[in-house]
Amino acid sequence: MISSRRKVDPASLWPFLASSLLLGGLALWNLEHQYLNDSALLRWTKLLSVLEASEMRLEYIGLMYPHVPIYLLAPFYYLPGLATPAAPYLLSVLCGGLLLAVWNHHLRLKRYGPRSRAVLIFLAASNPLFLWAVTNGSEMALSLLLYYLFCFAVLRTLLQRDSRAIIMLASALVGYFFVDERTFFLVVAFFPLIPMVAPPNMLRDSPLSVFFVISLPVTMAAASWFYLNWIFHGDARSFIAAPDSAFLGGRLHSGESDWLLHFGGSWVAPTLVALLLAVATFPGMLWQARLVWRSPRLRRGVLAFFLVPVLAVGVSSSSYFIGHPVEMLFLLNTGCMVGLLLLPRASRRQKTQAAAFLLLGNLSGAILFYGYPSQDMLQWRQAVTGQGSRPAHEGDRQLGRFLAANRLPTLMDERAGYRSIAARGDTKGLLLSYM
């Protein structure tokens, strides 16, 4: 069991500094080789439109969703030299470094020595899916951190079996709501697994109260968002149904996604395919399940970490949300990391096996990148290998540079022209859609 009373050792922060520098170097390398992520550009231009527009409304500050990743970018705008479209990539790198620092602290509490921690952290951080998630500038790095906290809350619930652990689990879910639009699908996937995680005595005494306590905070957060959209926009479903809504996911581009062309609208087939991909890409979770199989509590924990993203693939595919299964399965990186914390005190043999399975997962992840990549994974891989590619949407970038050189009042829809706004560098003098 992990004790939370021990003080944080300042030396345990070295993974944050080292990984942030190395991951930051990789992100800069990608940017120099023409890698750009639309999600990163969109979030940066949303921030610019709020902070620089000559006219703005309160609802456009408060109802952007998911808004926490945008708010976290605000400090970069005010720091000299960091108010650039590269800011989302730096934020992603810092989130990845923080995640590794937290894991290092928890491994230290589990009595892993410095050398063992260094090897495990290096292998976990070098997984291609982890590298892609924390250097592509999207909200994925922050989502990894939140999923780690969710899995750790599950771990505490299994080990401590008290109301505080249940409250921590509910808090992790409601925190996830404000960070990532994947929350709805992850909550739906987790809901049937609650009996595996909740304390048996609580389920016997009052099963409905367990479901109520876990689901109420995230339900209230979602309901408040519906209410605010109804007040300010006249449509409670505005943040879900608007053309630029993150909740639409790949629906508007479903014809361009091989995954949605084959599995969109169904949930059984994509769930089975996701299960096979998860087993192939993260074989270490099967090893973890085998080690703890005789302990019902620990077995349920590993299965919960593993099954939530897999089931979420099926749910989100039926809603035409994801264009590729890896958009959910990348969360298994942190599921595998927390799974190691569930294991009893590791022997030298188990530490070696853990490192071997992490290495095997890295190799299978690389095969996935070459054998079945999404469009963004393909562009990221080309940038990492130094191949580069012709910049996509070059016309938008040229328009942005033209507007930067010719600063006249210009009417522009920031939802369609966000690439041009990013290339321009600011929104001063632009007349945006909500003005």
Tab-separated table of N, CA, C and O in Angstrom, residues 262-311:
chain	number	residue	atom	x	y	z
A	262	HIS	N	-15.327	1.874	-41.495
A	262	HIS	CA	-15.524	0.451	-41.207
A	262	HIS	C	-16.327	0.214	-39.927
A	262	HIS	O	-17.123	-0.726	-39.863
A	263	PHE	N	-16.115	1.049	-38.899
A	263	PHE	CA	-16.680	0.751	-37.587
A	263	PHE	C	-17.583	1.846	-37.024
A	263	PHE	O	-18.120	1.685	-35.923
A	264	GLY	N	-17.722	2.959	-37.735
A	264	GLY	CA	-18.565	4.024	-37.234
A	264	GLY	C	-20.012	3.596	-37.086
A	264	GLY	O	-20.569	2.927	-37.953
A	265	GLY	N	-20.639	3.961	-35.973
A	265	GLY	CA	-22.031	3.613	-35.725
A	265	GLY	C	-22.238	2.295	-35.006
A	265	GLY	O	-23.358	1.987	-34.600
A	266	SER	N	-21.193	1.516	-34.819
A	266	SER	CA	-21.300	0.244	-34.089
A	266	SER	C	-20.359	0.291	-32.885
A	266	SER	O	-19.480	1.143	-32.804
A	267	TRP	N	-20.563	-0.643	-31.951
A	267	TRP	CA	-19.700	-0.633	-30.779
A	267	TRP	C	-19.082	-1.995	-30.459
A	267	TRP	O	-18.008	-2.058	-29.852
A	268	VAL	N	-19.680	-3.071	-30.878
A	268	VAL	CA	-19.135	-4.392	-30.555
A	268	VAL	C	-17.845	-4.648	-31.319
A	268	VAL	O	-16.802	-4.980	-30.728
A	269	ALA	N	-17.885	-4.486	-32.637
A	269	ALA	CA	-16.703	-4.753	-33.463
A	269	ALA	C	-15.535	-3.834	-33.102
A	269	ALA	O	-14.403	-4.321	-32.928
A	270	PRO	N	-15.752	-2.514	-32.981
A	270	PRO	CA	-14.603	-1.678	-32.608
A	270	PRO	C	-14.040	-1.990	-31.226
A	270	PRO	O	-12.838	-1.860	-31.000
A	271	THR	N	-14.904	-2.433	-30.307
A	271	THR	CA	-14.407	-2.806	-28.984
A	271	THR	C	-13.497	-4.022	-29.072
A	271	THR	O	-12.430	-4.071	-28.430
A	272	LEU	N	-13.884	-5.011	-29.862
A	272	LEU	CA	-13.055	-6.214	-30.015
A	272	LEU	C	-11.732	-5.894	-30.696
A	272	LEU	O	-10.674	-6.393	-30.297
A	273	VAL	N	-11.774	-5.050	-31.723
A	273	VAL	CA	-10.535	-4.662	-32.402
A	273	VAL	C	-9.649	-3.875	-31.450
A	273	VAL	O	-8.427	-4.074	-31.410
A	274	ALA	N	-10.253	-2.965	-30.681
A	274	ALA	CA	-9.479	-2.191	-29.707
A	274	ALA	C	-8.852	-3.093	-28.652
A	274	ALA	O	-7.719	-2.854	-28.205
A	275	LEU	N	-9.568	-4.149	-28.253
A	275	LEU	CA	-9.024	-5.100	-27.284
A	275	LEU	C	-7.776	-5.780	-27.835
A	275	LEU	O	-6.755	-5.895	-27.132
A	276	LEU	N	-7.823	-6.194	-29.092
A	276	LEU	CA	-6.658	-6.828	-29.710
A	276	LEU	C	-5.495	-5.855	-29.831
A	276	LEU	O	-4.341	-6.213	-29.556
A	277	LEU	N	-5.781	-4.614	-30.237
A	277	LEU	CA	-4.721	-3.615	-30.357
A	277	LEU	C	-4.112	-3.294	-28.989
A	277	LEU	O	-2.890	-3.122	-28.865
A	278	ALA	N	-4.953	-3.225	-27.956
A	278	ALA	CA	-4.459	-2.915	-26.622
A	278	ALA	C	-3.550	-4.027	-26.103
A	278	ALA	O	-2.491	-3.765	-25.515
A	279	VAL	N	-3.946	-5.276	-26.324
A	279	VAL	CA	-3.128	-6.406	-25.884
A	279	VAL	C	-1.791	-6.420	-26.613
A	279	VAL	O	-0.730	-6.675	-26.017
A	280	ALA	N	-1.836	-6.123	-27.913
A	280	ALA	CA	-0.606	-6.144	-28.699
A	280	ALA	C	0.311	-4.979	-28.351
A	280	ALA	O	1.547	-5.123	-28.360
A	281	THR	N	-0.267	-3.826	-28.032
A	281	THR	CA	0.533	-2.625	-27.809
A	281	THR	C	0.998	-2.499	-26.362
A	281	THR	O	2.064	-1.919	-26.107
A	282	PHE	N	0.233	-3.016	-25.428
A	282	PHE	CA	0.598	-2.931	-24.007
A	282	PHE	C	0.544	-4.319	-23.376
A	282	PHE	O	-0.294	-4.584	-22.499
A	283	PRO	N	1.428	-5.220	-23.800
A	283	PRO	CA	1.402	-6.586	-23.242
A	283	PRO	C	1.753	-6.627	-21.766
A	283	PRO	O	1.447	-7.602	-21.073
A	284	GLY	N	2.384	-5.559	-21.253
A	284	GLY	CA	2.740	-5.565	-19.849
A	284	GLY	C	1.535	-5.613	-18.924
A	284	GLY	O	1.647	-6.098	-17.791
A	285	MET	N	0.375	-5.156	-19.383
A	285	MET	CA	-0.806	-5.191	-18.528
A	285	MET	C	-1.308	-6.621	-18.345
A	285	MET	O	-1.873	-6.946	-17.295
A	286	LEU	N	-1.102	-7.488	-19.346
A	286	LEU	CA	-1.442	-8.903	-19.175
A	286	LEU	C	-0.515	-9.546	-18.149
A	286	LEU	O	-0.949	-10.372	-17.332
A	287	TRP	N	0.755	-9.178	-18.187
A	287	TRP	CA	1.707	-9.686	-17.187
A	287	TRP	C	1.317	-9.224	-15.791
A	287	TRP	O	1.369	-10.000	-14.832
A	288	GLN	N	0.912	-7.965	-15.663
A	288	GLN	CA	0.473	-7.463	-14.368
A	288	GLN	C	-0.746	-8.220	-13.866
A	288	GLN	O	-0.830	-8.581	-12.687
A	289	ALA	N	-1.703	-8.465	-14.778
A	289	ALA	CA	-2.907	-9.199	-14.379
A	289	ALA	C	-2.563	-10.621	-13.920
A	289	ALA	O	-3.158	-11.133	-12.967
A	290	ARG	N	-1.595	-11.266	-14.581
A	290	ARG	CA	-1.213	-12.625	-14.191
A	290	ARG	C	-0.582	-12.636	-12.799
A	290	ARG	O	-0.837	-13.556	-11.996
A	291	LEU	N	0.217	-11.615	-12.485
A	291	LEU	CA	0.886	-11.584	-11.183
A	291	LEU	C	-0.096	-11.412	-10.033
A	291	LEU	O	0.137	-11.937	-8.934
A	292	VAL	N	-1.159	-10.664	-10.260
A	292	VAL	CA	-2.088	-10.347	-9.163
A	292	VAL	C	-3.393	-11.131	-9.288
A	292	VAL	O	-4.360	-10.804	-8.591
A	293	TRP	N	-3.445	-12.144	-10.140
A	293	TRP	CA	-4.712	-12.809	-10.422
A	293	TRP	C	-5.323	-13.468	-9.191
A	293	TRP	O	-6.546	-13.583	-9.069
A	294	ARG	N	-4.488	-13.901	-8.255
A	294	ARG	CA	-5.012	-14.570	-7.062
A	294	ARG	C	-5.586	-13.592	-6.050
A	294	ARG	O	-6.241	-14.018	-5.087
A	295	SER	N	-5.339	-12.311	-6.233
A	295	SER	CA	-5.893	-11.288	-5.338
A	295	SER	C	-7.060	-10.610	-6.044
A	295	SER	O	-6.856	-9.861	-7.013
A	296	PRO	N	-8.293	-10.839	-5.594
A	296	PRO	CA	-9.449	-10.263	-6.298
A	296	PRO	C	-9.384	-8.747	-6.417
A	296	PRO	O	-9.714	-8.187	-7.458
A	297	ARG	N	-8.948	-8.066	-5.343
A	297	ARG	CA	-8.920	-6.600	-5.395
A	297	ARG	C	-7.923	-6.096	-6.433
A	297	ARG	O	-8.237	-5.230	-7.256
A	298	LEU	N	-6.699	-6.631	-6.397
A	298	LEU	CA	-5.673	-6.173	-7.330
A	298	LEU	C	-6.021	-6.557	-8.758
A	298	LEU	O	-5.761	-5.800	-9.704
A	299	ARG	N	-6.619	-7.729	-8.923
A	299	ARG	CA	-7.022	-8.166	-10.274
A	299	ARG	C	-8.051	-7.214	-10.859
A	299	ARG	O	-7.961	-6.820	-12.025
A	300	ARG	N	-9.008	-6.811	-10.045
A	300	ARG	CA	-10.037	-5.897	-10.543
A	300	ARG	C	-9.439	-4.542	-10.915
A	300	ARG	O	-9.885	-3.888	-11.861
A	301	GLY	N	-8.412	-4.120	-10.171
A	301	GLY	CA	-7.783	-2.845	-10.477
A	301	GLY	C	-7.106	-2.846	-11.834
A	301	GLY	O	-7.300	-1.933	-12.646
A	302	VAL	N	-6.305	-3.875	-12.101
A	302	VAL	CA	-5.613	-3.962	-13.392
A	302	VAL	C	-6.623	-4.049	-14.527
A	302	VAL	O	-6.458	-3.403	-15.578
A	303	LEU	N	-7.667	-4.831	-14.338
A	303	LEU	CA	-8.686	-4.956	-15.386
A	303	LEU	C	-9.393	-3.625	-15.629
A	303	LEU	O	-9.702	-3.281	-16.779
A	304	ALA	N	-9.648	-2.862	-14.564
A	304	ALA	CA	-10.303	-1.564	-14.741
A	304	ALA	C	-9.408	-0.609	-15.520
A	304	ALA	O	-9.864	0.077	-16.448
A	305	PHE	N	-8.111	-0.545	-15.163
A	305	PHE	CA	-7.191	0.332	-15.896
A	305	PHE	C	-7.176	-0.016	-17.382
A	305	PHE	O	-7.081	0.867	-18.238
A	306	PHE	N	-7.254	-1.314	-17.656
A	306	PHE	CA	-7.120	-1.800	-19.029
A	306	PHE	C	-8.412	-1.644	-19.823
A	306	PHE	O	-8.394	-1.277	-21.001
A	307	LEU	N	-9.546	-1.906	-19.184
A	307	LEU	CA	-10.806	-1.996	-19.925
A	307	LEU	C	-11.453	-0.640	-20.187
A	307	LEU	O	-12.194	-0.503	-21.173
A	308	VAL	N	-11.213	0.357	-19.350
A	308	VAL	CA	-11.899	1.641	-19.546
A	308	VAL	C	-11.576	2.247	-20.908
A	308	VAL	O	-12.495	2.592	-21.675
A	309	PRO	N	-10.299	2.404	-21.321
A	309	PRO	CA	-10.046	2.943	-22.669
A	309	PRO	C	-10.548	2.039	-23.782
A	309	PRO	O	-10.990	2.524	-24.832
A	310	VAL	N	-10.478	0.712	-23.564
A	310	VAL	CA	-10.937	-0.213	-24.607
A	310	VAL	C	-12.437	-0.064	-24.833
A	310	VAL	O	-12.901	0.044	-25.979
A	311	LEU	N	-13.216	-0.054	-23.747
A	311	LEU	CA	-14.660	0.123	-23.885
A	311	LEU	C	-14.991	1.515	-24.423
A	311	LEU	O	-15.966	1.676	-25.177
